[in-house]
PDB file of C-alpha atoms in Angstrom:
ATOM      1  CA  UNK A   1      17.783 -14.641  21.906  1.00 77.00           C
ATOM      2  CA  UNK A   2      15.727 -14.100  18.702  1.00 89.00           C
ATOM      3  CA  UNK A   3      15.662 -15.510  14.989  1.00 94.00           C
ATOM      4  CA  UNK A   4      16.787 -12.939  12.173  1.00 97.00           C
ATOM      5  CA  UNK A   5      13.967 -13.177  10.090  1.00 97.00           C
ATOM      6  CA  UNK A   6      13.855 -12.291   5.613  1.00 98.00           C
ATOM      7  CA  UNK A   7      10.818 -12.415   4.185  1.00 98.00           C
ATOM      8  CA  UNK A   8      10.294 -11.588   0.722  1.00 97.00           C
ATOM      9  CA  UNK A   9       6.697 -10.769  -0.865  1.00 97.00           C
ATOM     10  CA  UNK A  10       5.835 -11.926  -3.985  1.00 96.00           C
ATOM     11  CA  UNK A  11       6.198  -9.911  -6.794  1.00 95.00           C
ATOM     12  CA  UNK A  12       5.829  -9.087 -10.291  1.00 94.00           C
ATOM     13  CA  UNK A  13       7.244  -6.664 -12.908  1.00 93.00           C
ATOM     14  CA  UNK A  14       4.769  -4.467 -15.641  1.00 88.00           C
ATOM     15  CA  UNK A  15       6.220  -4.917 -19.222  1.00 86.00           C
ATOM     16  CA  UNK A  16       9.087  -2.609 -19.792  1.00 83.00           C
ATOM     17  CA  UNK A  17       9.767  -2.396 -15.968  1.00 85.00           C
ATOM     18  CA  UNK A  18      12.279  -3.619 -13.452  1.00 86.00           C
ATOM     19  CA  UNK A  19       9.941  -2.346 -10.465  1.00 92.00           C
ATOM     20  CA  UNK A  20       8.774  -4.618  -8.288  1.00 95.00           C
ATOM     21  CA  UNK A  21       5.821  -4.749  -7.184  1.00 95.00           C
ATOM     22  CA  UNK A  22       3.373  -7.141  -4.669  1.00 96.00           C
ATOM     23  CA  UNK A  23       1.386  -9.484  -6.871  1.00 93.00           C
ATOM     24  CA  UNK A  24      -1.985  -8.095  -5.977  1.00 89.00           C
ATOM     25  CA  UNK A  25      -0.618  -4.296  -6.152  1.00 92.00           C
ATOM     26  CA  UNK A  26      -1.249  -4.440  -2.340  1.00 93.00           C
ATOM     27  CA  UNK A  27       1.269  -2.854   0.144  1.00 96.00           C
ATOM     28  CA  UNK A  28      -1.512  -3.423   3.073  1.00 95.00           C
ATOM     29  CA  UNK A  29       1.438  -5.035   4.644  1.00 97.00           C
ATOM     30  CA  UNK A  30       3.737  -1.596   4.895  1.00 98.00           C
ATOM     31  CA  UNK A  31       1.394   0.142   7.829  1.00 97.00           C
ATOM     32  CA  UNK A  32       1.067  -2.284  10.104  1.00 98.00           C
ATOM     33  CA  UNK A  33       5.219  -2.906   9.859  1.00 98.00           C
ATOM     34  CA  UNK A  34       5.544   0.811  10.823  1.00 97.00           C
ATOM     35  CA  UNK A  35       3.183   0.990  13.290  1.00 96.00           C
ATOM     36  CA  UNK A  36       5.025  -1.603  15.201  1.00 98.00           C
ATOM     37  CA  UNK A  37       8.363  -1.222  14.365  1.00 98.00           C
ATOM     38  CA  UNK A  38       8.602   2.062  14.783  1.00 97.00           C
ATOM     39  CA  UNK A  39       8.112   2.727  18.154  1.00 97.00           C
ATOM     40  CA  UNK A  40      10.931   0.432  18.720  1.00 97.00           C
ATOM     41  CA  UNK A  41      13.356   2.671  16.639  1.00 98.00           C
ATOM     42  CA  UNK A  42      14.900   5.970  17.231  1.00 98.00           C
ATOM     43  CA  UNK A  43      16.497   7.060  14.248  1.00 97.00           C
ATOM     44  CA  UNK A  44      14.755   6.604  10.355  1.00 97.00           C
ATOM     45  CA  UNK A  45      17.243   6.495   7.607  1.00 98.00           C
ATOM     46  CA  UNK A  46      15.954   6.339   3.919  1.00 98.00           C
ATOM     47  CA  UNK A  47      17.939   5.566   0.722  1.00 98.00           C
ATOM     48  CA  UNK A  48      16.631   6.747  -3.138  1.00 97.00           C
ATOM     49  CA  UNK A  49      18.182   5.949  -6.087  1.00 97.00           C
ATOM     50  CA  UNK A  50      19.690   9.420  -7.098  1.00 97.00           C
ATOM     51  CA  UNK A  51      17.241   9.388 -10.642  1.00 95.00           C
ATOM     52  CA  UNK A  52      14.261   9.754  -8.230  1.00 95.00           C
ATOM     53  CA  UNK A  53      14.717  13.225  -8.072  1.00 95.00           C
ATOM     54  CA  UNK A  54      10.866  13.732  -7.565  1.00 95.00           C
ATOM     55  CA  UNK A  55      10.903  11.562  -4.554  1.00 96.00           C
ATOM     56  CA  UNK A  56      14.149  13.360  -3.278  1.00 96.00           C
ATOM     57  CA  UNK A  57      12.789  17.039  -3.593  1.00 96.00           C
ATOM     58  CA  UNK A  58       9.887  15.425  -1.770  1.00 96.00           C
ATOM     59  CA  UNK A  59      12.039  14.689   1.715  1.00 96.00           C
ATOM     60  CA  UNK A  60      13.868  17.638   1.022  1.00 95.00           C
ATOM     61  CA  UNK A  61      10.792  20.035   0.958  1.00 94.00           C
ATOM     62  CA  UNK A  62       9.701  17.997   4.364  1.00 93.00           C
ATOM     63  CA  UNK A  63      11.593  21.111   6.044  1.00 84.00           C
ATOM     64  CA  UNK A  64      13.389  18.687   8.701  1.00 88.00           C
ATOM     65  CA  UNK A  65      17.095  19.152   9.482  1.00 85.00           C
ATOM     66  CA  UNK A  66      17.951  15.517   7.560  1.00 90.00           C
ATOM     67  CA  UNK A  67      21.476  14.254   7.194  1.00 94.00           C
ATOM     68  CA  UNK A  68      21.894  13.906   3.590  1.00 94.00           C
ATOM     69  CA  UNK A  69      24.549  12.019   2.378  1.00 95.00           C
ATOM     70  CA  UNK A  70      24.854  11.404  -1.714  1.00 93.00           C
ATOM     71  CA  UNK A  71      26.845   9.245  -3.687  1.00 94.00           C
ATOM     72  CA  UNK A  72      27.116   9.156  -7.349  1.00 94.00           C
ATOM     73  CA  UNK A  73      24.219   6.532  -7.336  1.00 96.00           C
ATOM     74  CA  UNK A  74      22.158   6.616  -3.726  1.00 97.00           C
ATOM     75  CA  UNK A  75      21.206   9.792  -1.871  1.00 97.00           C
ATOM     76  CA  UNK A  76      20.816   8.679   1.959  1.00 97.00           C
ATOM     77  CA  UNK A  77      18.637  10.732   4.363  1.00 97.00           C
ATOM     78  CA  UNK A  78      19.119  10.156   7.990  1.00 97.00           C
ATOM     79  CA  UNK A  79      17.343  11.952  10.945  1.00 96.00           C
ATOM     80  CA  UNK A  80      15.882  11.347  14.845  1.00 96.00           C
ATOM     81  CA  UNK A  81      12.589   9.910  14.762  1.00 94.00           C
ATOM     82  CA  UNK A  82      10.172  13.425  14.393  1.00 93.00           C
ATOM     83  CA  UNK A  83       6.462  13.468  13.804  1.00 93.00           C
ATOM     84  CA  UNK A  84       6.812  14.642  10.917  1.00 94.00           C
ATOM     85  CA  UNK A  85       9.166  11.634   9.568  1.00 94.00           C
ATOM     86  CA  UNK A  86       6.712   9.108  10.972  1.00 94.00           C
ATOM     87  CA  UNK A  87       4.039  10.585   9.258  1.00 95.00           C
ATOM     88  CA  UNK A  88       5.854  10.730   5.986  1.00 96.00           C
ATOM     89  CA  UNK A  89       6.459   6.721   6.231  1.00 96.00           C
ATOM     90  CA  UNK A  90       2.238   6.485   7.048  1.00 94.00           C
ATOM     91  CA  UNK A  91       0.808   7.854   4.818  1.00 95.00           C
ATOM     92  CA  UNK A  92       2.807   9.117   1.811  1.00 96.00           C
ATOM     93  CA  UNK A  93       4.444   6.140   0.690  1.00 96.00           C
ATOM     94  CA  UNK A  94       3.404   5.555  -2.484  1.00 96.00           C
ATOM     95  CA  UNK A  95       4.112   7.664  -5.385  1.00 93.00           C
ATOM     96  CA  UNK A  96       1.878   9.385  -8.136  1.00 90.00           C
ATOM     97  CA  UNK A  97       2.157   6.034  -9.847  1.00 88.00           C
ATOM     98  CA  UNK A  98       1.053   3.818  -7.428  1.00 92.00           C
ATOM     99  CA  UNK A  99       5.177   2.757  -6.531  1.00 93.00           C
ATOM    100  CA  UNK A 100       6.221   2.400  -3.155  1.00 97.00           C
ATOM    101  CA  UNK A 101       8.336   5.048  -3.060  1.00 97.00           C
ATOM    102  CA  UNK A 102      11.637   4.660  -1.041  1.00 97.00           C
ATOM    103  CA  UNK A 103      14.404   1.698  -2.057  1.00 97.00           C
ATOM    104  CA  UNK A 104      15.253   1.362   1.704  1.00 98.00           C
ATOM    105  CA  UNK A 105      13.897   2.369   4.699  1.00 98.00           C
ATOM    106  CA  UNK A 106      15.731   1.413   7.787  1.00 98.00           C
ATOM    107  CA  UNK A 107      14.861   2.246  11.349  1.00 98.00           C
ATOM    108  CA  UNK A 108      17.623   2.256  14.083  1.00 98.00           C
ATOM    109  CA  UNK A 109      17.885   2.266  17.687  1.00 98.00           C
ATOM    110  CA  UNK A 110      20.884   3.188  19.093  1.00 97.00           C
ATOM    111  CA  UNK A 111      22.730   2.574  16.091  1.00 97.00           C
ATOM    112  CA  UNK A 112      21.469  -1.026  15.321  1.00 97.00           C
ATOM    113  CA  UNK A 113      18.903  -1.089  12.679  1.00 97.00           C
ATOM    114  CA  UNK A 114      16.053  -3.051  13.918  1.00 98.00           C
ATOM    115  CA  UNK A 115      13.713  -3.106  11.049  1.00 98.00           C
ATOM    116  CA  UNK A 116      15.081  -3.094   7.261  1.00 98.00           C
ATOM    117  CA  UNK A 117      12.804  -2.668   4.217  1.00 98.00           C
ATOM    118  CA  UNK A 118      14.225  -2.975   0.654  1.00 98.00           C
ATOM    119  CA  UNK A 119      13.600  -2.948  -2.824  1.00 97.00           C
ATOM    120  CA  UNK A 120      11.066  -0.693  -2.524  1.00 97.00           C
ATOM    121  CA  UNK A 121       9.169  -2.281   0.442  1.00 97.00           C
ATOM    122  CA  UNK A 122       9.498  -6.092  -1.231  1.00 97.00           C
ATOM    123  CA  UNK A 123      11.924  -7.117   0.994  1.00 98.00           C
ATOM    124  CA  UNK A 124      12.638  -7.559   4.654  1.00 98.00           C
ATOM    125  CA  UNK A 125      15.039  -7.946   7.649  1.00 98.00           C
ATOM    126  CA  UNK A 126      14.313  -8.102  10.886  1.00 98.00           C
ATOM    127  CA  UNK A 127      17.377  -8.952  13.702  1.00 97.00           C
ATOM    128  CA  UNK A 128      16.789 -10.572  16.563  1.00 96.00           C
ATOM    129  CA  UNK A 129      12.985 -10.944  15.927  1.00 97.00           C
ATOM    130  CA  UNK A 130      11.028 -12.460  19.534  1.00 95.00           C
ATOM    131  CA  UNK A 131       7.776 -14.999  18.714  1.00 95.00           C
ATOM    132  CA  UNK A 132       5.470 -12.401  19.491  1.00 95.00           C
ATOM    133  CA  UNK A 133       7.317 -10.111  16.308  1.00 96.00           C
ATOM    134  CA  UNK A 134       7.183 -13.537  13.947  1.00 96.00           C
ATOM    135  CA  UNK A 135       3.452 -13.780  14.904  1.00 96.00           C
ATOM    136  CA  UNK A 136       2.552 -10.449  13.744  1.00 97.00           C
ATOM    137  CA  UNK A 137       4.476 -10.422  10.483  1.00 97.00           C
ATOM    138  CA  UNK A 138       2.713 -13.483   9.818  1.00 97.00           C
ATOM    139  CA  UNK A 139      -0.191 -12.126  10.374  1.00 97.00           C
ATOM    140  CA  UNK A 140       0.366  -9.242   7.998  1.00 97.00           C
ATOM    141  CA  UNK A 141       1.878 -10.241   5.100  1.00 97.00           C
ATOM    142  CA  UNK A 142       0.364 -11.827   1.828  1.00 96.00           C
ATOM    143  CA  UNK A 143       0.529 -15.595   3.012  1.00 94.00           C
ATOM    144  CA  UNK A 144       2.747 -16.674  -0.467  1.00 94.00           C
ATOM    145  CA  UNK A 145       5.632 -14.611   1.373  1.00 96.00           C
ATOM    146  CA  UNK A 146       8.790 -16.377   1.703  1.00 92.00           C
ATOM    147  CA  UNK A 147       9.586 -16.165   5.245  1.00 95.00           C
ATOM    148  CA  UNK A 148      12.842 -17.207   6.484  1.00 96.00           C
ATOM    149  CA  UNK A 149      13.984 -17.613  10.306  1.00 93.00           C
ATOM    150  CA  UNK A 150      17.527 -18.116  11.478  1.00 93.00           C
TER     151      UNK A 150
END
């Protein structure tokens, strides 16, 4: 059985912000994530603050069948893992700004999430996570991250 693993990257905040973002402006990290976590998932299931309208007109104009689910402050899009959705999550995730753009991402395999990114790709849960998936996060992060295993 494997460790659950949160790791958090550093971060810091521009003046008049509550954004966070990775102390060197760096999400380097983000890619390599995906690229291995993703094959392991299924299903991909992002959340946006519902002020984000850019970002949500954005997925919306990604012409994919998405479950969309709003509330009166998160809109949640949920669909099968599609090329076009993996795609999105390579290479378009950060915003005109330089901002990581999605609060969550979450992707699923048979209904269990097996890779959780939140506050806007700063921090991370992994479930069950085997040496070899420690070893690469490791490996990829900024080495100040806080990494805890239980």
């Amino acid at each position: 059985m494997g460790k659950n693993l949160v790791f958090h990257i550093p971060t810091y905040t521009k003046v008049n912000s509550t954004f966070p973002k990775p102390r060197n402006d760096n999400y380097d990290y983000w890619v390599p994530l995906i690229n291995y976590y993703l094959p392991k998932s299924d299903t991909i299931e992002i959340h946006c603050w519902n002020e984000e309208i850019e970002i949500i007109r954005e997925i919306k104009c990604l012409n994919i069948n998405m479950l969309e689910m709003q509330d009166e402050k998160i809109t949640i899009f949920k669909e099968k893992k599609i090329c076009t959705l993996s795609d999105y999550l390579f290479n378009k995730k950060l915003d005109q700004n330089d901002n990581f753009k999605w609060f969550t991402v979450n992707l699923i395999y048979d209904g269990v999430t097996v890779f959780h990114s939140g506050h806007w790709g700063t921090e991370f849960f992994v479930p069950n996570a085997k040496e070899r998936d420690i070893l690469l996060i490791k490996n990829v992060i900024p080495p100040e991250t806080n990494l805890h295993k239980y």
